[in-house]
Amino acid sequence: MLDLVTLGGRVQKARHGLGLTLQQLADAAEVSVSMLSSVERGQKAPTVVVLARIADGLGVPLAELVAEPQDLRVIVRRAAEQDIVEEPGGWRRTILTPVVPGVNFEWIRTVLPPGCDAGQYPAYASGSHEFIAVESGTLRLTLADRAVDLGAGDSVYFAADVVHGYANAGPTPCAYHVAALIMRPRAAR
């Protein structure tokens, strides 16, 4: 059974992992700072509604705040649970990895139709990294003002603190995987 001190510690750890102040999380969760502080210190038992708001403010499912620790060591995301995003321009992203609180890692499979430019992505915080492996077709990766052309079986690493973009100028679809560790800037305290 989960005790209040353990629950409060989980909330506080998740908040710190996101670089949020008490006020920022309280605003996002629509709860008072005093309530949030009392929960984090293990002094108050939040209602299910309040705890659900805190989980929403942290961007995690409620179950992750109340699950037993051994339950969080292995998180399975079944194929049917993967998020598939159909983007304008006819390209598709499939988010393969489960969401793990405090871990800023994503593994995504993307398919670009022939002639598709997926656009530019902003530079991430310093310390961010991306690894790309091309499964099929050809991919043009742009990094600031540099272009790197990749074919099936090619892979590349880059520090993701630069503007970057993905395009398929080839005559066949391009499928590629992105493994990304994205650092989040710390919020002002």
PDB file of C-alpha atoms in Angstrom:
ATOM      1  CA  MET A   1       0.000   0.000   0.000  1.00  0.00           C
ATOM      2  CA  LEU A   2       1.280   3.448  -0.933  1.00  0.00           C
ATOM      3  CA  ASP A   3       1.888   5.802   1.982  1.00  0.00           C
ATOM      4  CA  LEU A   4       1.541   9.592   1.828  1.00  0.00           C
ATOM      5  CA  VAL A   5       5.278  10.278   2.159  1.00  0.00           C
ATOM      6  CA  THR A   6       6.070   8.001  -0.805  1.00  0.00           C
ATOM      7  CA  LEU A   7       3.309   9.576  -2.886  1.00  0.00           C
ATOM      8  CA  GLY A   8       4.535  13.067  -2.013  1.00  0.00           C
ATOM      9  CA  GLY A   9       8.082  12.102  -2.916  1.00  0.00           C
ATOM     10  CA  ARG A  10       6.943  10.837  -6.324  1.00  0.00           C
ATOM     11  CA  VAL A  11       5.086  14.057  -7.039  1.00  0.00           C
ATOM     12  CA  GLN A  12       8.062  16.159  -5.980  1.00  0.00           C
ATOM     13  CA  LYS A  13      10.540  14.050  -7.983  1.00  0.00           C
ATOM     14  CA  ALA A  14       8.375  14.301 -11.107  1.00  0.00           C
ATOM     15  CA  ARG A  15       8.007  18.070 -10.629  1.00  0.00           C
ATOM     16  CA  HIS A  16      11.769  18.516 -10.205  1.00  0.00           C
ATOM     17  CA  GLY A  17      12.370  16.304 -13.243  1.00  0.00           C
ATOM     18  CA  LEU A  18      10.324  18.726 -15.316  1.00  0.00           C
ATOM     19  CA  GLY A  19      12.058  21.737 -13.782  1.00  0.00           C
ATOM     20  CA  LEU A  20       8.776  23.139 -12.439  1.00  0.00           C
ATOM     21  CA  THR A  21       8.312  25.305  -9.384  1.00  0.00           C
ATOM     22  CA  LEU A  22       5.491  24.590  -6.940  1.00  0.00           C
ATOM     23  CA  GLN A  23       3.616  27.569  -8.383  1.00  0.00           C
ATOM     24  CA  GLN A  24       4.022  26.386 -11.972  1.00  0.00           C
ATOM     25  CA  LEU A  25       2.732  22.904 -11.193  1.00  0.00           C
ATOM     26  CA  ALA A  26      -0.077  24.303  -9.034  1.00  0.00           C
ATOM     27  CA  ASP A  27      -1.156  26.503 -11.950  1.00  0.00           C
ATOM     28  CA  ALA A  28      -0.957  23.629 -14.441  1.00  0.00           C
ATOM     29  CA  ALA A  29      -2.842  21.277 -12.090  1.00  0.00           C
ATOM     30  CA  GLU A  30      -5.383  23.890 -11.004  1.00  0.00           C
ATOM     31  CA  VAL A  31      -4.735  23.210  -7.309  1.00  0.00           C
ATOM     32  CA  SER A  32      -3.488  25.584  -4.636  1.00  0.00           C
ATOM     33  CA  VAL A  33       0.203  25.868  -3.858  1.00  0.00           C
ATOM     34  CA  SER A  34      -0.515  25.053  -0.215  1.00  0.00           C
ATOM     35  CA  MET A  35      -2.343  21.842  -1.161  1.00  0.00           C
ATOM     36  CA  LEU A  36       0.440  20.803  -3.530  1.00  0.00           C
ATOM     37  CA  SER A  37       3.093  21.549  -0.914  1.00  0.00           C
ATOM     38  CA  SER A  38       1.203  19.542   1.712  1.00  0.00           C
ATOM     39  CA  VAL A  39       0.879  16.591  -0.687  1.00  0.00           C
ATOM     40  CA  GLU A  40       4.606  16.694  -1.515  1.00  0.00           C
ATOM     41  CA  ARG A  41       5.509  16.731   2.193  1.00  0.00           C
ATOM     42  CA  GLY A  42       3.174  13.786   2.856  1.00  0.00           C
ATOM     43  CA  GLN A  43       1.032  15.860   5.221  1.00  0.00           C
ATOM     44  CA  LYS A  44      -2.270  15.667   3.330  1.00  0.00           C
ATOM     45  CA  ALA A  45      -4.068  12.862   1.562  1.00  0.00           C
ATOM     46  CA  PRO A  46      -5.303  14.300  -1.730  1.00  0.00           C
ATOM     47  CA  THR A  47      -8.680  13.310  -3.092  1.00  0.00           C
ATOM     48  CA  VAL A  48      -8.682  11.292  -6.308  1.00  0.00           C
ATOM     49  CA  VAL A  49      -9.777  14.431  -8.168  1.00  0.00           C
ATOM     50  CA  VAL A  50      -6.874  16.487  -6.784  1.00  0.00           C
ATOM     51  CA  LEU A  51      -4.387  13.690  -7.471  1.00  0.00           C
ATOM     52  CA  ALA A  52      -5.708  13.343 -11.039  1.00  0.00           C
ATOM     53  CA  ARG A  53      -5.219  17.100 -11.547  1.00  0.00           C
ATOM     54  CA  ILE A  54      -1.649  16.872 -10.260  1.00  0.00           C
ATOM     55  CA  ALA A  55      -0.960  13.940 -12.604  1.00  0.00           C
ATOM     56  CA  ASP A  56      -2.400  15.957 -15.517  1.00  0.00           C
ATOM     57  CA  GLY A  57      -0.225  18.928 -14.540  1.00  0.00           C
ATOM     58  CA  LEU A  58       2.813  16.633 -14.602  1.00  0.00           C
ATOM     59  CA  GLY A  59       1.713  15.081 -17.907  1.00  0.00           C
ATOM     60  CA  VAL A  60       1.643  11.542 -16.496  1.00  0.00           C
ATOM     61  CA  PRO A  61      -1.177   9.043 -16.057  1.00  0.00           C
ATOM     62  CA  LEU A  62      -2.589   8.915 -12.531  1.00  0.00           C
ATOM     63  CA  ALA A  63      -1.629   5.229 -12.317  1.00  0.00           C
ATOM     64  CA  GLU A  64       2.060   6.157 -12.567  1.00  0.00           C
ATOM     65  CA  LEU A  65       1.844   8.210  -9.381  1.00  0.00           C
ATOM     66  CA  VAL A  66       0.184   5.455  -7.371  1.00  0.00           C
ATOM     67  CA  ALA A  67       1.702   2.279  -8.898  1.00  0.00           C
ATOM     68  CA  GLU A  68       3.984   0.135  -6.779  1.00  0.00           C
ATOM     69  CA  PRO A  69       7.676   0.740  -7.620  1.00  0.00           C
ATOM     70  CA  GLN A  70       8.265  -2.663  -9.190  1.00  0.00           C
ATOM     71  CA  ASP A  71       5.396  -1.933 -11.599  1.00  0.00           C
ATOM     72  CA  LEU A  72       7.399   0.997 -13.071  1.00  0.00           C
ATOM     73  CA  ARG A  73      10.550  -1.025 -13.841  1.00  0.00           C
ATOM     74  CA  VAL A  74       9.001  -2.591 -16.933  1.00  0.00           C
ATOM     75  CA  ILE A  75       6.533  -0.624 -19.023  1.00  0.00           C
ATOM     76  CA  VAL A  76       5.126  -2.386 -22.067  1.00  0.00           C
ATOM     77  CA  ARG A  77       3.539  -0.498 -24.941  1.00  0.00           C
ATOM     78  CA  ARG A  78       1.674  -2.877 -27.217  1.00  0.00           C
ATOM     79  CA  ALA A  79       1.540  -2.249 -30.953  1.00  0.00           C
ATOM     80  CA  ALA A  80      -2.158  -1.401 -30.696  1.00  0.00           C
ATOM     81  CA  GLU A  81      -1.335   1.294 -28.083  1.00  0.00           C
ATOM     82  CA  GLN A  82       1.284   3.109 -30.150  1.00  0.00           C
ATOM     83  CA  ASP A  83       0.418   6.667 -31.087  1.00  0.00           C
ATOM     84  CA  ILE A  84       0.165   7.065 -34.869  1.00  0.00           C
ATOM     85  CA  VAL A  85       0.098  10.650 -36.062  1.00  0.00           C
ATOM     86  CA  GLU A  86      -0.993  11.390 -39.620  1.00  0.00           C
ATOM     87  CA  GLU A  87       0.685  14.695 -40.493  1.00  0.00           C
ATOM     88  CA  PRO A  88      -0.371  17.246 -43.104  1.00  0.00           C
ATOM     89  CA  GLY A  89       1.474  16.460 -46.327  1.00  0.00           C
ATOM     90  CA  GLY A  90       0.723  12.742 -46.114  1.00  0.00           C
ATOM     91  CA  TRP A  91       3.500  11.609 -43.815  1.00  0.00           C
ATOM     92  CA  ARG A  92       3.109   9.485 -40.700  1.00  0.00           C
ATOM     93  CA  ARG A  93       4.857   9.246 -37.317  1.00  0.00           C
ATOM     94  CA  THR A  94       4.509   6.251 -35.000  1.00  0.00           C
ATOM     95  CA  ILE A  95       5.685   6.798 -31.433  1.00  0.00           C
ATOM     96  CA  LEU A  96       7.100   3.425 -30.460  1.00  0.00           C
ATOM     97  CA  THR A  97       8.281   4.018 -26.894  1.00  0.00           C
ATOM     98  CA  PRO A  98       6.227   4.075 -23.716  1.00  0.00           C
ATOM     99  CA  VAL A  99       6.101   7.337 -21.771  1.00  0.00           C
ATOM    100  CA  VAL A 100       8.308   7.099 -18.690  1.00  0.00           C
ATOM    101  CA  PRO A 101       8.149   9.932 -16.142  1.00  0.00           C
ATOM    102  CA  GLY A 102      11.402  11.853 -15.927  1.00  0.00           C
ATOM    103  CA  VAL A 103      12.891  10.161 -19.018  1.00  0.00           C
ATOM    104  CA  ASN A 104      13.110  12.431 -22.054  1.00  0.00           C
ATOM    105  CA  PHE A 105      13.698   9.663 -24.590  1.00  0.00           C
ATOM    106  CA  GLU A 106      11.569   8.924 -27.653  1.00  0.00           C
ATOM    107  CA  TRP A 107      11.845   6.332 -30.400  1.00  0.00           C
ATOM    108  CA  ILE A 108       9.788   7.213 -33.457  1.00  0.00           C
ATOM    109  CA  ARG A 109       9.269   5.549 -36.830  1.00  0.00           C
ATOM    110  CA  THR A 110       8.429   7.954 -39.635  1.00  0.00           C
ATOM    111  CA  VAL A 111       7.324   7.302 -43.210  1.00  0.00           C
ATOM    112  CA  LEU A 112       7.637  10.114 -45.759  1.00  0.00           C
ATOM    113  CA  PRO A 113       5.971   9.666 -49.161  1.00  0.00           C
ATOM    114  CA  PRO A 114       7.997  10.518 -52.292  1.00  0.00           C
ATOM    115  CA  GLY A 115       8.707  14.241 -52.600  1.00  0.00           C
ATOM    116  CA  CYS A 116       7.624  14.995 -49.024  1.00  0.00           C
ATOM    117  CA  ASP A 117       9.328  17.615 -46.877  1.00  0.00           C
ATOM    118  CA  ALA A 118       8.414  17.134 -43.205  1.00  0.00           C
ATOM    119  CA  GLY A 119       9.655  20.623 -42.384  1.00  0.00           C
ATOM    120  CA  GLN A 120      12.070  22.127 -39.910  1.00  0.00           C
ATOM    121  CA  TYR A 121      12.240  21.423 -36.184  1.00  0.00           C
ATOM    122  CA  PRO A 122      13.586  23.953 -33.704  1.00  0.00           C
ATOM    123  CA  ALA A 123      16.873  23.485 -31.912  1.00  0.00           C
ATOM    124  CA  TYR A 124      16.400  21.619 -28.638  1.00  0.00           C
ATOM    125  CA  ALA A 125      18.187  22.476 -25.403  1.00  0.00           C
ATOM    126  CA  SER A 126      21.909  21.869 -25.150  1.00  0.00           C
ATOM    127  CA  GLY A 127      22.668  18.233 -24.371  1.00  0.00           C
ATOM    128  CA  SER A 128      19.908  16.892 -26.672  1.00  0.00           C
ATOM    129  CA  HIS A 129      20.826  14.071 -29.072  1.00  0.00           C
ATOM    130  CA  GLU A 130      19.225  12.337 -32.055  1.00  0.00           C
ATOM    131  CA  PHE A 131      20.155   9.093 -33.763  1.00  0.00           C
ATOM    132  CA  ILE A 132      18.564   8.270 -37.126  1.00  0.00           C
ATOM    133  CA  ALA A 133      18.532   4.954 -38.982  1.00  0.00           C
ATOM    134  CA  VAL A 134      17.035   4.772 -42.489  1.00  0.00           C
ATOM    135  CA  GLU A 135      15.000   1.620 -43.043  1.00  0.00           C
ATOM    136  CA  SER A 136      14.110   2.171 -46.717  1.00  0.00           C
ATOM    137  CA  GLY A 137      14.233   4.886 -49.355  1.00  0.00           C
ATOM    138  CA  THR A 138      16.321   8.036 -49.131  1.00  0.00           C
ATOM    139  CA  LEU A 139      16.333  10.772 -46.522  1.00  0.00           C
ATOM    140  CA  ARG A 140      17.774  14.263 -46.665  1.00  0.00           C
ATOM    141  CA  LEU A 141      18.588  15.501 -43.182  1.00  0.00           C
ATOM    142  CA  THR A 142      19.278  19.217 -42.864  1.00  0.00           C
ATOM    143  CA  LEU A 143      21.230  20.521 -39.894  1.00  0.00           C
ATOM    144  CA  ALA A 144      21.250  24.324 -39.801  1.00  0.00           C
ATOM    145  CA  ASP A 145      22.771  25.030 -43.256  1.00  0.00           C
ATOM    146  CA  ARG A 146      24.235  21.543 -43.866  1.00  0.00           C
ATOM    147  CA  ALA A 147      22.525  18.680 -45.748  1.00  0.00           C
ATOM    148  CA  VAL A 148      23.249  14.987 -45.206  1.00  0.00           C
ATOM    149  CA  ASP A 149      21.823  12.449 -47.679  1.00  0.00           C
ATOM    150  CA  LEU A 150      21.121   8.979 -46.286  1.00  0.00           C
ATOM    151  CA  GLY A 151      20.019   5.722 -47.916  1.00  0.00           C
ATOM    152  CA  ALA A 152      18.594   2.437 -46.662  1.00  0.00           C
ATOM    153  CA  GLY A 153      20.798   1.027 -43.907  1.00  0.00           C
ATOM    154  CA  ASP A 154      22.572   4.343 -43.219  1.00  0.00           C
ATOM    155  CA  SER A 155      22.532   5.910 -39.778  1.00  0.00           C
ATOM    156  CA  VAL A 156      23.625   9.220 -38.326  1.00  0.00           C
ATOM    157  CA  TYR A 157      24.015  10.929 -34.975  1.00  0.00           C
ATOM    158  CA  PHE A 158      23.748  14.669 -34.358  1.00  0.00           C
ATOM    159  CA  ALA A 159      23.627  17.041 -31.429  1.00  0.00           C
ATOM    160  CA  ALA A 160      20.001  18.199 -31.636  1.00  0.00           C
ATOM    161  CA  ASP A 161      20.660  21.726 -30.388  1.00  0.00           C
ATOM    162  CA  VAL A 162      20.456  22.990 -34.001  1.00  0.00           C
ATOM    163  CA  VAL A 163      17.489  23.580 -36.317  1.00  0.00           C
ATOM    164  CA  HIS A 164      16.977  20.346 -38.231  1.00  0.00           C
ATOM    165  CA  GLY A 165      14.669  18.981 -40.918  1.00  0.00           C
ATOM    166  CA  TYR A 166      13.728  15.815 -42.762  1.00  0.00           C
ATOM    167  CA  ALA A 167      12.781  15.404 -46.446  1.00  0.00           C
ATOM    168  CA  ASN A 168      12.368  12.654 -49.031  1.00  0.00           C
ATOM    169  CA  ALA A 169      13.268  13.821 -52.526  1.00  0.00           C
ATOM    170  CA  GLY A 170      13.362  10.235 -53.797  1.00  0.00           C
ATOM    171  CA  PRO A 171      10.826   8.380 -55.980  1.00  0.00           C
ATOM    172  CA  THR A 172       9.823   5.850 -53.265  1.00  0.00           C
ATOM    173  CA  PRO A 173       8.606   6.189 -49.669  1.00  0.00           C
ATOM    174  CA  CYS A 174      11.278   6.685 -47.028  1.00  0.00           C
ATOM    175  CA  ALA A 175      10.946   4.940 -43.660  1.00  0.00           C
ATOM    176  CA  TYR A 176      13.330   5.907 -40.879  1.00  0.00           C
ATOM    177  CA  HIS A 177      13.676   5.672 -37.115  1.00  0.00           C
ATOM    178  CA  VAL A 178      14.598   8.506 -34.767  1.00  0.00           C
ATOM    179  CA  ALA A 179      15.895   7.785 -31.274  1.00  0.00           C
ATOM    180  CA  ALA A 180      15.952  11.092 -29.431  1.00  0.00           C
ATOM    181  CA  LEU A 181      17.097  12.185 -26.011  1.00  0.00           C
ATOM    182  CA  ILE A 182      15.616  15.655 -25.650  1.00  0.00           C
ATOM    183  CA  MET A 183      16.726  17.798 -22.739  1.00  0.00           C
ATOM    184  CA  ARG A 184      14.159  20.190 -21.348  1.00  0.00           C
ATOM    185  CA  PRO A 185      15.337  23.590 -20.179  1.00  0.00           C
ATOM    186  CA  ARG A 186      14.872  24.114 -16.459  1.00  0.00           C
ATOM    187  CA  ALA A 187      12.149  26.555 -15.513  1.00  0.00           C
ATOM    188  CA  ALA A 188      13.191  29.696 -13.669  1.00  0.00           C
ATOM    189  CA  ARG A 189      12.964  29.296  -9.924  1.00  0.00           C
TER     190      ARG A 189
END
